[in-house]
Amino acid sequence: MDKDFIKQSVEEQRDVRRNLWISVIAISGALTGIIFSSKRIPQYFDMLLFIKSVIILLGILMIIFFIQEVICCNKEIKKLLRLYNKEK
């Protein structure tokens, strides 16, 4: 493999990793806002509580998937850097 191609691939993986972390932070902030929102309508309380719970669980699931992707990006970066160091 060409060294320039490896460098470019590493940079692309780092960009993907950075964007995934930004997404994790944004989703965490949104979930915090949902959890701590204080609007309650007595007649729809059970339905709102259920909807909030579903949204929170989906958000947590997305965070887990994004962190898993970050771990995969880290492995790919390490693999590319090992390949780059072999070619030196």
XYZ file of C-alpha atoms in Angstrom:
88
model
C 0.000 0.000 0.000
C 1.065 3.539 -0.654
C 2.104 5.573 2.406
C 0.010 8.554 1.330
C -3.044 6.335 1.018
C -2.461 4.976 4.525
C -2.078 8.494 5.944
C -5.276 9.581 4.226
C -7.128 6.514 5.528
C -5.953 7.207 9.083
C -7.135 10.814 8.852
C -10.521 9.709 7.509
C -10.915 7.223 10.369
C -10.004 9.923 12.880
C -12.638 12.222 11.356
C -15.242 9.472 11.603
C -14.261 8.827 15.221
C -14.492 12.535 16.071
C -17.939 12.806 14.462
C -19.156 9.755 16.356
C -18.020 11.257 19.674
C -19.806 14.500 18.804
C -22.960 12.479 18.118
C -22.631 10.660 21.449
C -22.306 13.978 23.285
C -25.283 15.474 21.420
C -27.511 12.472 22.102
C -26.464 12.461 25.767
C -27.395 16.135 26.039
C -30.754 15.548 24.396
C -31.492 12.637 26.712
C -30.558 14.739 29.719
C -33.006 17.396 28.553
C -35.745 14.818 28.130
C -35.070 13.251 31.529
C -35.104 16.552 33.385
C -37.988 18.205 31.535
C -40.591 19.209 34.068
C -43.739 19.573 31.944
C -46.386 17.172 33.148
C -49.988 16.957 32.039
C -51.942 14.892 34.602
C -54.394 13.218 32.204
C -51.641 12.120 29.791
C -48.997 11.397 32.413
C -48.809 7.642 31.800
C -48.562 8.057 28.036
C -45.888 10.766 28.311
C -43.925 8.664 30.771
C -44.054 5.714 28.374
C -42.991 7.838 25.394
C -40.151 9.381 27.406
C -38.990 5.934 28.474
C -38.976 4.636 24.901
C -37.059 7.680 23.652
C -34.527 7.366 26.464
C -33.997 3.652 25.794
C -33.557 4.263 22.062
C -31.084 7.053 22.815
C -29.076 4.823 25.128
C -29.071 2.121 22.458
C -27.789 4.626 19.875
C -25.045 5.739 22.255
C -23.965 2.114 22.732
C -23.856 1.536 18.957
C -21.884 4.744 18.375
C -19.350 3.832 21.062
C -19.018 0.412 19.442
C -18.277 2.135 16.126
C -15.656 4.325 17.839
C -13.959 1.170 19.123
C -13.985 -0.272 15.584
C -12.459 2.961 14.249
C -9.717 2.767 16.878
C -8.914 -0.809 15.819
C -8.808 0.225 12.161
C -6.491 3.153 12.962
C -4.138 0.861 14.895
C -4.124 -1.620 12.018
C -3.334 1.111 9.490
C -0.582 2.567 11.680
C 1.012 -0.880 12.073
C 0.904 -1.275 8.296
C 2.427 2.186 7.866
C 5.250 1.395 10.308
C 6.011 -1.882 8.494
C 6.520 0.001 5.238
C 9.072 2.401 6.712
